[in-house]
Coordinates of C-alpha atoms in Angstrom, one line a residue:
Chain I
X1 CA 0.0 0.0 0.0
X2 CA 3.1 2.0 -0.4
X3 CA 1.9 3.7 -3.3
X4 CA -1.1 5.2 -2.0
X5 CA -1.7 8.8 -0.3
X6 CA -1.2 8.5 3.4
X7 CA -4.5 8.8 5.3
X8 CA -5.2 11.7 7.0
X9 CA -7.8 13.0 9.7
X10 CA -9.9 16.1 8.5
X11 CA -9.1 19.5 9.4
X12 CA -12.3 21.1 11.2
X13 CA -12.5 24.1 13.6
X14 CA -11.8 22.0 16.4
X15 CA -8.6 20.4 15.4
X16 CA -6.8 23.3 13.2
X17 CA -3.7 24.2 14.2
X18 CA -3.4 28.5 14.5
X19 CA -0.1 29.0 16.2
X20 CA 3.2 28.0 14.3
X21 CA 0.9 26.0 11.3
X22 CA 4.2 24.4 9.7
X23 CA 4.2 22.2 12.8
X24 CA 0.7 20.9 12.4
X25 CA 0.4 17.2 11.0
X26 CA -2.8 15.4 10.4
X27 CA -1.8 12.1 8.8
X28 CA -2.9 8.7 10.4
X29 CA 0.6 7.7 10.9
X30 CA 2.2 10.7 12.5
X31 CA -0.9 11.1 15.5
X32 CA -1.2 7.1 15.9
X33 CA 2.8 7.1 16.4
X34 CA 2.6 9.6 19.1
X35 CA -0.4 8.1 21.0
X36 CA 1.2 5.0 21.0
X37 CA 4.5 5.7 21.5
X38 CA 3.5 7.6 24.7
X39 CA 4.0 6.2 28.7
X40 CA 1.0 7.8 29.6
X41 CA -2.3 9.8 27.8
X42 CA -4.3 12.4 29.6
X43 CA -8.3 12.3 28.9
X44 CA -10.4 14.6 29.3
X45 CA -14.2 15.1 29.8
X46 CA -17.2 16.6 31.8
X47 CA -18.2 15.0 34.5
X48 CA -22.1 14.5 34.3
X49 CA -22.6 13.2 38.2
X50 CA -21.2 16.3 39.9
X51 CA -24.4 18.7 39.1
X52 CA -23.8 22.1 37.8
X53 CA -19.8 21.5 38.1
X54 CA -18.4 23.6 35.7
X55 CA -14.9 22.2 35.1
X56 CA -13.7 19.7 33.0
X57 CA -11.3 17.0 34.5
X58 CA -8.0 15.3 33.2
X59 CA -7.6 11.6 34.0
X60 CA -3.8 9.6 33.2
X61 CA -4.5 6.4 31.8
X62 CA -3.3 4.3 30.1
X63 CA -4.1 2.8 26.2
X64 CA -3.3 3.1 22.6
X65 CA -4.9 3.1 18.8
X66 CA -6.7 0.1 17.7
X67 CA -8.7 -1.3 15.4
X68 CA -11.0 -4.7 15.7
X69 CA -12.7 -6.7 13.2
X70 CA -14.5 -9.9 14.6
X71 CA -13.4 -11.3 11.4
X72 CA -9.6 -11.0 12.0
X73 CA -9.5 -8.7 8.8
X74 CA -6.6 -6.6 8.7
X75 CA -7.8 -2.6 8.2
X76 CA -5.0 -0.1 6.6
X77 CA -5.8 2.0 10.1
X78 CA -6.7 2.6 13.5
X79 CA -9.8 4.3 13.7
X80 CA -9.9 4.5 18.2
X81 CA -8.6 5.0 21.2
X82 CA -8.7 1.8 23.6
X83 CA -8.2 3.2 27.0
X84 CA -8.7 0.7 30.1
X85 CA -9.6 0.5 33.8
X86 CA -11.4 -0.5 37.0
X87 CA -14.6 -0.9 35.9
X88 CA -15.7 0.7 39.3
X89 CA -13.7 4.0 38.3
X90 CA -16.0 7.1 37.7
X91 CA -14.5 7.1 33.7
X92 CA -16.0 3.9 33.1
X93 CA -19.5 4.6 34.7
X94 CA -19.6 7.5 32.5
X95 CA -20.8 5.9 29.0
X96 CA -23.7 4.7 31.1
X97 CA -24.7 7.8 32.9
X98 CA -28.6 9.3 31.4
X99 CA -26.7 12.4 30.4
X100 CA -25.0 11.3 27.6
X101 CA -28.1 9.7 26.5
X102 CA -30.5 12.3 26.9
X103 CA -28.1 14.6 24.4
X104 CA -28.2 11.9 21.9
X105 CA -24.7 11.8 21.2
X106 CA -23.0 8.2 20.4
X107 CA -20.5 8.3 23.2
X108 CA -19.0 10.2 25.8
X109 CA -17.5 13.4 24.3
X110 CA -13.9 13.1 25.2
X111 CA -10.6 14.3 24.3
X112 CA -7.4 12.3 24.1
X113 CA -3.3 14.1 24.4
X114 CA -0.4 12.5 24.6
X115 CA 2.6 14.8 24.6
X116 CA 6.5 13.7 24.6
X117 CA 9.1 16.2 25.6
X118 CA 12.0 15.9 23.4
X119 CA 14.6 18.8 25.1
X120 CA 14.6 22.3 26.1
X121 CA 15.5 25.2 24.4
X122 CA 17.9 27.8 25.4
X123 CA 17.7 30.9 23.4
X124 CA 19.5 34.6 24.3
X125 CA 16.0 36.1 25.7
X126 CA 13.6 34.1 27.8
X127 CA 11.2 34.8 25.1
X128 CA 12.5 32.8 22.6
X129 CA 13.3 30.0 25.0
X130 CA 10.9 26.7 24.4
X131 CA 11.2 22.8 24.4
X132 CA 10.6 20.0 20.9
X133 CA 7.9 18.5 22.0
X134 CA 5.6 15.6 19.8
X135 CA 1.8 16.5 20.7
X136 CA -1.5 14.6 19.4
X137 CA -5.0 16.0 20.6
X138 CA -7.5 13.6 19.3
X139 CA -11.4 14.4 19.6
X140 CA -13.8 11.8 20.0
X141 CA -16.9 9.7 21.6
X142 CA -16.3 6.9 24.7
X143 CA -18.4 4.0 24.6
X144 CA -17.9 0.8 27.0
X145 CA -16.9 -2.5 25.3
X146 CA -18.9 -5.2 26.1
X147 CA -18.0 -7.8 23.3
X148 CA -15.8 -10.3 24.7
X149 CA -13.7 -10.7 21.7
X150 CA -13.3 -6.8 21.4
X151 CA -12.6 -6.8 25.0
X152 CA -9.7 -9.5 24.6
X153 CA -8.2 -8.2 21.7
X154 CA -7.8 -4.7 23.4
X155 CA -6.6 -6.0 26.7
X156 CA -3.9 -8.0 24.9
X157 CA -3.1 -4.3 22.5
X158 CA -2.3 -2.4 25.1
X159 CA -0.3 -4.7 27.1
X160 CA 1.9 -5.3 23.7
X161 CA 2.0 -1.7 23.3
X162 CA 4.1 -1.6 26.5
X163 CA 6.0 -4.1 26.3
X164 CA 5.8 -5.9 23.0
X165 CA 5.4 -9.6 23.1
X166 CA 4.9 -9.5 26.9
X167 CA 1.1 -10.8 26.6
X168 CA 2.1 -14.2 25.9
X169 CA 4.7 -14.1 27.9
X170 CA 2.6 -14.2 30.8
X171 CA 0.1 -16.0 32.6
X172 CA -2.6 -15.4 30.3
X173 CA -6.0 -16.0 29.3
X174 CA -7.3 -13.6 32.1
X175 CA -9.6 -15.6 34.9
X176 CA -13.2 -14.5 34.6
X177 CA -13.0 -12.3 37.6
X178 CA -10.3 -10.3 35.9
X179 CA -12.0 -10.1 33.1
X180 CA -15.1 -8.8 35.2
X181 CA -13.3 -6.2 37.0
X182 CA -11.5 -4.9 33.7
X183 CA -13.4 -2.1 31.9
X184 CA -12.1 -1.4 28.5
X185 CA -13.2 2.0 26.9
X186 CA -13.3 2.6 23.0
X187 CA -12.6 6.0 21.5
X188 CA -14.2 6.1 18.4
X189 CA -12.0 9.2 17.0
X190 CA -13.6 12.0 15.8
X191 CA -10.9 14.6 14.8
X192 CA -7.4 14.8 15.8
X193 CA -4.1 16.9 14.8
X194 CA -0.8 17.0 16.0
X195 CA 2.1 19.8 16.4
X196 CA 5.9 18.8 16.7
X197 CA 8.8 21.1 17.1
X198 CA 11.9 19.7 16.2
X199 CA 14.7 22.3 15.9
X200 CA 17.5 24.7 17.6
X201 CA 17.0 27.4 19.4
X202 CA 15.9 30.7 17.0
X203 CA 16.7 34.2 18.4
X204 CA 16.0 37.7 17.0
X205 CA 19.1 39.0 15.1
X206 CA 19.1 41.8 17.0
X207 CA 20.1 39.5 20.0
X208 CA 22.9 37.6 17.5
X209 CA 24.7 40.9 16.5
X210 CA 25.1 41.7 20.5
X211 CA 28.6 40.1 20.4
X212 CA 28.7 41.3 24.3
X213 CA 25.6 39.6 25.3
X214 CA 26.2 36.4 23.0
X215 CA 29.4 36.2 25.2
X216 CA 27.4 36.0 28.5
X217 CA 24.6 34.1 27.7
X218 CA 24.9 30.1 26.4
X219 CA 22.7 29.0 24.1
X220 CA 21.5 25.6 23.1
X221 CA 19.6 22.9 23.9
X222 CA 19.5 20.0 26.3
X223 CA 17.6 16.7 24.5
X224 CA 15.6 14.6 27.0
X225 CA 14.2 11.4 26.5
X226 CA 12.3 8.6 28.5
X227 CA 15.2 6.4 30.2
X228 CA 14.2 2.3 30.7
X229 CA 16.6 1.5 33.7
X230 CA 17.9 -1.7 34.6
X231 CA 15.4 -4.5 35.3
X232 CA 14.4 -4.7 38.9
X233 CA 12.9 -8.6 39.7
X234 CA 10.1 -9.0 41.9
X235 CA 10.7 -10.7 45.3
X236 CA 8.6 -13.4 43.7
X237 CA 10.4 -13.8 40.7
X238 CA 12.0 -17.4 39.8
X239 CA 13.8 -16.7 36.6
X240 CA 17.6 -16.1 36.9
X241 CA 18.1 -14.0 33.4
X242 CA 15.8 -11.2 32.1
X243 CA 13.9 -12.6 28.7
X244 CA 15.2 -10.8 25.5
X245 CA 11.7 -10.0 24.6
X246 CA 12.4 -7.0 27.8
X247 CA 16.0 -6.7 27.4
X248 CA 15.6 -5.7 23.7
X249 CA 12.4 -3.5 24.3
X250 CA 14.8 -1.5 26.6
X251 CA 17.3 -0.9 24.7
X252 CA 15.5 -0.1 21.5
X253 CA 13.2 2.3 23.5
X254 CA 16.3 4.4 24.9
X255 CA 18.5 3.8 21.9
X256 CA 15.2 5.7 20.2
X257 CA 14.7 8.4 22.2
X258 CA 18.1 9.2 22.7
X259 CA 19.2 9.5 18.9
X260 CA 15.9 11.2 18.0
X261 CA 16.0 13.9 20.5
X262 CA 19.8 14.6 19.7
X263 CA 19.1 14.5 15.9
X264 CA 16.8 17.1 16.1
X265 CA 19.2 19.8 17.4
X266 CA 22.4 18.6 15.8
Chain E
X1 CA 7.1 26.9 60.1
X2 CA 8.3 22.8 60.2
X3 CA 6.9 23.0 63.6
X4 CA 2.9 23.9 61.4
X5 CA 0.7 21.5 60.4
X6 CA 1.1 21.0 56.7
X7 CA -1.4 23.0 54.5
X8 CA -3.5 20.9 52.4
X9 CA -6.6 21.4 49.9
X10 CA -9.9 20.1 50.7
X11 CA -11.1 17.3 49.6
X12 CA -14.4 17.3 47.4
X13 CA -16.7 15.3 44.9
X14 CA -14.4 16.4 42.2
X15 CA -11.4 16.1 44.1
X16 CA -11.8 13.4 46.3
X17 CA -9.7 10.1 45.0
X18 CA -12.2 7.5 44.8
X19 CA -9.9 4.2 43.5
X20 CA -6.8 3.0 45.2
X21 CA -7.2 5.7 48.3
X22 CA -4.3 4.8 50.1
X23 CA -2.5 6.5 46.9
X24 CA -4.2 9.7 47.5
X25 CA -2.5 13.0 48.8
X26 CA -4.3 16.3 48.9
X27 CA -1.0 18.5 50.9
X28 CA 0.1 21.3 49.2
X29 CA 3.7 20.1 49.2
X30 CA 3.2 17.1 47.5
X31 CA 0.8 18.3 45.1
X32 CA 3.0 21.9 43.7
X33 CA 5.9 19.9 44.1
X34 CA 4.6 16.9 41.2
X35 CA 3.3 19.8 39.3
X36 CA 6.7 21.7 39.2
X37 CA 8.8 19.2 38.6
X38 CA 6.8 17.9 34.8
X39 CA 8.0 19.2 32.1
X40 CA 4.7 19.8 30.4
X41 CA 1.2 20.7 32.0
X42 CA -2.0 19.3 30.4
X43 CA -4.5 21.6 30.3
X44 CA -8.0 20.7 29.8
X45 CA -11.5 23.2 29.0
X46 CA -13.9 23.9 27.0
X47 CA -14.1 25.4 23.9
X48 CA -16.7 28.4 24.0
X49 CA -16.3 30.0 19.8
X50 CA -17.0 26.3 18.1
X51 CA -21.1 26.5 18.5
X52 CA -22.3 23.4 20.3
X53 CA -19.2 21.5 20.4
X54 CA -19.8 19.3 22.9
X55 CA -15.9 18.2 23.4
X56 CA -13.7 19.1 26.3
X57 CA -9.8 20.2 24.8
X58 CA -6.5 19.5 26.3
X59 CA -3.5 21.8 25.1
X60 CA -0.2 20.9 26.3
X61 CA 1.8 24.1 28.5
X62 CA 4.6 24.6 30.2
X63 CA 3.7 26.5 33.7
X64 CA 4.7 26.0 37.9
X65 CA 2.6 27.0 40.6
X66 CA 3.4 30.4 41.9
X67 CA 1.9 33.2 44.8
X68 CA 2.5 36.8 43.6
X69 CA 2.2 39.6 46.3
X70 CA 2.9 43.2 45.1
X71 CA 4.7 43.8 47.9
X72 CA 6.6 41.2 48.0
X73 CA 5.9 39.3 50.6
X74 CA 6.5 35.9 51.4
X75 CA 3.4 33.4 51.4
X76 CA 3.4 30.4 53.1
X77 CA 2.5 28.6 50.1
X78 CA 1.2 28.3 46.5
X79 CA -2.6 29.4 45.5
X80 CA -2.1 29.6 41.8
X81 CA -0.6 28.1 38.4
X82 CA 1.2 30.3 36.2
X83 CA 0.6 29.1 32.7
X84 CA 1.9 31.3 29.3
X85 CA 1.6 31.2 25.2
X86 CA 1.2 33.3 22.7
X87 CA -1.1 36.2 23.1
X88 CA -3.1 35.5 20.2
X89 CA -3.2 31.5 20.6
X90 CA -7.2 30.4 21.4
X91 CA -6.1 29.8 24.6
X92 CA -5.3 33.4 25.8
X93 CA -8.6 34.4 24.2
X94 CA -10.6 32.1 25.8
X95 CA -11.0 34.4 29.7
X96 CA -12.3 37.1 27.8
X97 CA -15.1 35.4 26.2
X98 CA -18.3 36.5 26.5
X99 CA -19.6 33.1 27.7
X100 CA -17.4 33.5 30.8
X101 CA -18.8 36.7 32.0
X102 CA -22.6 34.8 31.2
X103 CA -22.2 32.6 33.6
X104 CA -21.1 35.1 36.2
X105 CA -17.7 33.2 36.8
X106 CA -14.7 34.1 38.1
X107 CA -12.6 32.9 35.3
X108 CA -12.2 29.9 32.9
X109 CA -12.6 26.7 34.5
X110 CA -10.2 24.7 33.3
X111 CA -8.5 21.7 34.7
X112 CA -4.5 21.2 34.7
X113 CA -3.0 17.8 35.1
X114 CA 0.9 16.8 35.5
X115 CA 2.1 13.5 35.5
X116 CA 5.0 11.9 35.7
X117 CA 6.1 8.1 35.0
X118 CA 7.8 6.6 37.4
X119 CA 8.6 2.4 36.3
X120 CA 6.6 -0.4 34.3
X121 CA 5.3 -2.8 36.4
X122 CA 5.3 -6.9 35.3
X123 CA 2.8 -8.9 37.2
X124 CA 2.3 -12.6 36.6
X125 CA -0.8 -12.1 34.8
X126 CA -1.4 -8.6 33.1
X127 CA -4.3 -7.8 34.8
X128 CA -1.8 -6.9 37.8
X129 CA 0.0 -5.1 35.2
X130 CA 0.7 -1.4 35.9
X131 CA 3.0 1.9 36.0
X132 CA 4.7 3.6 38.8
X133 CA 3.5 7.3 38.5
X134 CA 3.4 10.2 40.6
X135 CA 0.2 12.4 39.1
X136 CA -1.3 15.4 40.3
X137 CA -4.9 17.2 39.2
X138 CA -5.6 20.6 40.1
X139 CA -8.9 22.5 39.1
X140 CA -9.2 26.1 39.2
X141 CA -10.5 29.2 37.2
X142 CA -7.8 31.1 34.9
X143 CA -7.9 34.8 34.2
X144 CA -5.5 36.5 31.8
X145 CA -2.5 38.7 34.1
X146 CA -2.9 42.1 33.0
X147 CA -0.5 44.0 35.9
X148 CA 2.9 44.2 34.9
X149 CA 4.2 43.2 37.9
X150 CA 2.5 40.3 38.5
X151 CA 3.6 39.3 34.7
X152 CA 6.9 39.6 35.4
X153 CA 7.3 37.8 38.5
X154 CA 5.4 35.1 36.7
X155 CA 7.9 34.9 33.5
X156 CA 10.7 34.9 35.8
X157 CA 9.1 32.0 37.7
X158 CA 8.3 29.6 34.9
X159 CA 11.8 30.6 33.5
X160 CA 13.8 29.4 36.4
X161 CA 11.2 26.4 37.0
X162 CA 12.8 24.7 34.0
X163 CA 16.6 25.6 34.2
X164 CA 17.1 27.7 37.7
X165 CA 18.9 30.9 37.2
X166 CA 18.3 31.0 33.3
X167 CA 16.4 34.1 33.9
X168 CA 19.6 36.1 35.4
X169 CA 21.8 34.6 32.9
X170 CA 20.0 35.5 29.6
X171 CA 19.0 38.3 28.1
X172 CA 16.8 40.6 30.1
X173 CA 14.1 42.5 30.7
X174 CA 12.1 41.3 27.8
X175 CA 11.1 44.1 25.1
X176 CA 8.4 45.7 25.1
X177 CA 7.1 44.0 22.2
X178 CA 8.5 40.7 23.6
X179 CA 5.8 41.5 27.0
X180 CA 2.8 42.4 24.8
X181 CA 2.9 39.0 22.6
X182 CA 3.3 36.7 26.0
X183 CA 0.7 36.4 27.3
X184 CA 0.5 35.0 31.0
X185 CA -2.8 32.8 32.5
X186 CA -3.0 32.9 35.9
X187 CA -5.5 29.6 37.5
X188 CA -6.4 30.2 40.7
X189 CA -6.7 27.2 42.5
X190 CA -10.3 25.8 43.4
X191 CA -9.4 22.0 44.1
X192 CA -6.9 19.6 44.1
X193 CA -5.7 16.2 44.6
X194 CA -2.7 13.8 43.9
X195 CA -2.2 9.8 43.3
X196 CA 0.9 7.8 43.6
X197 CA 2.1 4.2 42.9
X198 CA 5.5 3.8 44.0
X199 CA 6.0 -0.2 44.8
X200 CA 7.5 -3.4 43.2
X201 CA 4.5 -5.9 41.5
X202 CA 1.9 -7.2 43.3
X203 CA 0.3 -10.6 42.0
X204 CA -2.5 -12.7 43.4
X205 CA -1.1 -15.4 46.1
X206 CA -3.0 -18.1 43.6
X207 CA -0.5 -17.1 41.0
X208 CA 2.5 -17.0 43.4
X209 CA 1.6 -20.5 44.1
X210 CA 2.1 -21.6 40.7
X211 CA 5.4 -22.9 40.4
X212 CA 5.1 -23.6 36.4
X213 CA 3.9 -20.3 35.8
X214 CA 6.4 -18.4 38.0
X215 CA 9.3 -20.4 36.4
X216 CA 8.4 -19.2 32.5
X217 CA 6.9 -15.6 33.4
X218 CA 9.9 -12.8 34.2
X219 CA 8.2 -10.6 37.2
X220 CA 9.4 -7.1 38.4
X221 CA 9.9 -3.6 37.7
X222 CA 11.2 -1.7 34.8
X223 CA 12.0 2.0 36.3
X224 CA 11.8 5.1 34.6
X225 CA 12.9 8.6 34.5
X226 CA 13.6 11.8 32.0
X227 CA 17.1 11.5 31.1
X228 CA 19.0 15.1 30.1
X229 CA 21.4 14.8 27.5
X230 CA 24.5 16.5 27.3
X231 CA 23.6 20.2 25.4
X232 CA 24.1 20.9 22.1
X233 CA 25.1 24.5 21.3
X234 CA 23.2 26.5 19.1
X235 CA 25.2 27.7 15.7
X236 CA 25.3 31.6 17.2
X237 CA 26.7 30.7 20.6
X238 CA 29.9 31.6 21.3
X239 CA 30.7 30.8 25.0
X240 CA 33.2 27.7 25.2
X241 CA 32.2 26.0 28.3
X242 CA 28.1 25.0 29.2
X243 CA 27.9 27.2 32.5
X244 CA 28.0 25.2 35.6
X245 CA 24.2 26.4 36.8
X246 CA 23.5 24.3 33.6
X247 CA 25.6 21.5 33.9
X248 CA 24.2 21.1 37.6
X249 CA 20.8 21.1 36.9
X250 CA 21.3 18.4 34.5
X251 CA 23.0 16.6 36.6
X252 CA 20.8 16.8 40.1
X253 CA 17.7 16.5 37.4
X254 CA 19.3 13.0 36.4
X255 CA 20.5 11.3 39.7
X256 CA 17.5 12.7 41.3
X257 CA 15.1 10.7 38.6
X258 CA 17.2 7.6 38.5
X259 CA 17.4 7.3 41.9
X260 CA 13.9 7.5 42.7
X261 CA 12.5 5.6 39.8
X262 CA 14.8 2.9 41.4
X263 CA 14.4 2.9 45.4
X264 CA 10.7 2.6 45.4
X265 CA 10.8 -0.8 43.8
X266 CA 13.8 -2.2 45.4

């Protein structure tokens, strides 16, 4: 499918970029890469049990894009956000509240970040000063999944997002009561953009032709990155060597990170 | 004041940390200091120019909690987070939008999450699966800083929140022009509440008992932490040596991460 135009989301009022446009992306591969790439997303929605509450509120949890067909049939993309929980958490009652329903709308409205920090930038004045960041900000409706085989195949996603290969590494399938006490949350996406900067520091020229200040102040930047430490076993764990499967996720992950976030400002 | 009780925020329906409630904190200490110490703030509210959108938003910002007295005074703690952008980004718009002042509100409410990632957890089975993490939600209503002051103390603040003493060693004050396109967001806190995981794997004692499994599944804790890299200078800088208030940061930013990440699962 190499030959074909990369998919993209649609721009709408809700998801264009304004500030600094050059570093808006809205293909598939770009927002998917970012959501799934990061530790940690941050959803956001209203709460409907707290009356009259006017704020919004951010959740961490934990999930990534996916895309099931009870058939097994292979689709060219993700089209949601699997996110999952205690199914005794206030997110998970939420698809279920009367509110949603009595608007009509197919899902809990929700919205979906996941930012990585990729170094900070040093310019002459404070006000140029910044950091490369990879953002996605994906729109869209929550629903609960109650078909088992929807519910399996996102439990066993996300796990493999972490740590690839780790579902079947482990005691796996999930007992019933697991399975019972696991909520799994689809986000069918909506709209969704992302903004990256990747670059040096810029300053004004005015600021570069000031040889004396130039010889006061440093500029630069410092990369950062996600480090995967060494392996800590359990008190419970039996096996003398760390599998492969985690040794090489480590190292790939901080091998990533590090040569990315140095590339950038090189 | 050690000898004081420590301050902390009251709990509430929107505050109050419903699942896992031994990870709950609500002090102020623990609460600014998890907020401070991310590199990027997730901000969460809702649109009010897109007509009927019924979606929440989250933006990614850079910010610290802060307490500005005109006098300047000392306060005993934090009431606010100091959040900035562009003056013309929606964001900066959004406090003086007429749907604010309908409501009769004393600001935006928005909500402002930080989180940071502290270690991978591997259980025996992956519903035991989790992350160490350290995450803090803070609700509040955010008003656009309009005296000069108060704007200043804030850029200062967020300044030296990322790099300490970056402010005195670049170049400053900023412009005039530089002051009228920042624009500075100042969310007065309403509510606010913490979690935190910080413990090796915990698996169920029927899955401890199982020899077979334990002796093919690898169990324990993969930690985490931002890692600094050494600084790239920009092409216009001209000073030989990184400065040692940079150099230092890095390096208390790194040991303090790593060894974190690591004690609280060994």
């Amino acid at each position: 499918m190499s030959n074909e135009e990369p998919e993209v989301y649609e721009k709408t009022a809700r998801s264009t970029v304004n500030r600094y446009r050059p570093r808006a992306k809205y293909d598939h591969e770009t927002i998917h890469g970012i959501i799934d790439s990061s530790l940690v997303l941050h959803v956001s929605f209203n709460p409907t049990s707290i009356d009259e509450d006017p704020f919004p509120t951010i959740l961490p949890m934990l999930g990534c894009t996916g895309s099931y067909t009870a058939d097994g049939a292979e689709e060219t993309s993700a089209t949601a956000i699997y996110l999952h929980g205690h199914i005794a958490s206030r997110f998970m009652k939420l698809p279920n509240s009367p509110s949603v329903h009595d608007q009509a709308l197919p899902g809990v409205p929700v919205c979906v970040a996941a930012t990585h920090v990729d170094g900070i930038i040093l310019a002459i004045t404070p006000f140029n000063h910044s950091c490369n960041y990879r953002s996605a900000v994906i729109h869209g409706y929550a629903t609960l999944v109650e078909d088992p085989g929807e519910k399996m195949y996102a439990l066993k996603l996300m796990t493999d997002n972490i740590v690839p290969e780790r579902w079947d590494n482990s005691r796996v399938p999930p007992t019933e009561a697991e399975m019972k006490s696991t909520g799994v949350i689809r986000v069918d996406i909506v709209s969704a953009s992302a903004k990256i900067r990747a670059a040096p520091p810029g300053s004004d020229k005015t600021d570069v032709a000031d040889e004396e200040t130039r010889k006061r102040v440093w500029t630069g930047s410092v990369p950062t990155h996600i480090k995967y430490g060494t392996p800590v076993p359990a008190g419970e764990n039996v096996k003398a060597e760390v599998p492969n499967y985690i040794t090489n996720w480590i190292s790939e992950e901080n091998s990533k990170g590090e040569i990315y976030s140095r590339k950038i400002v090189s």
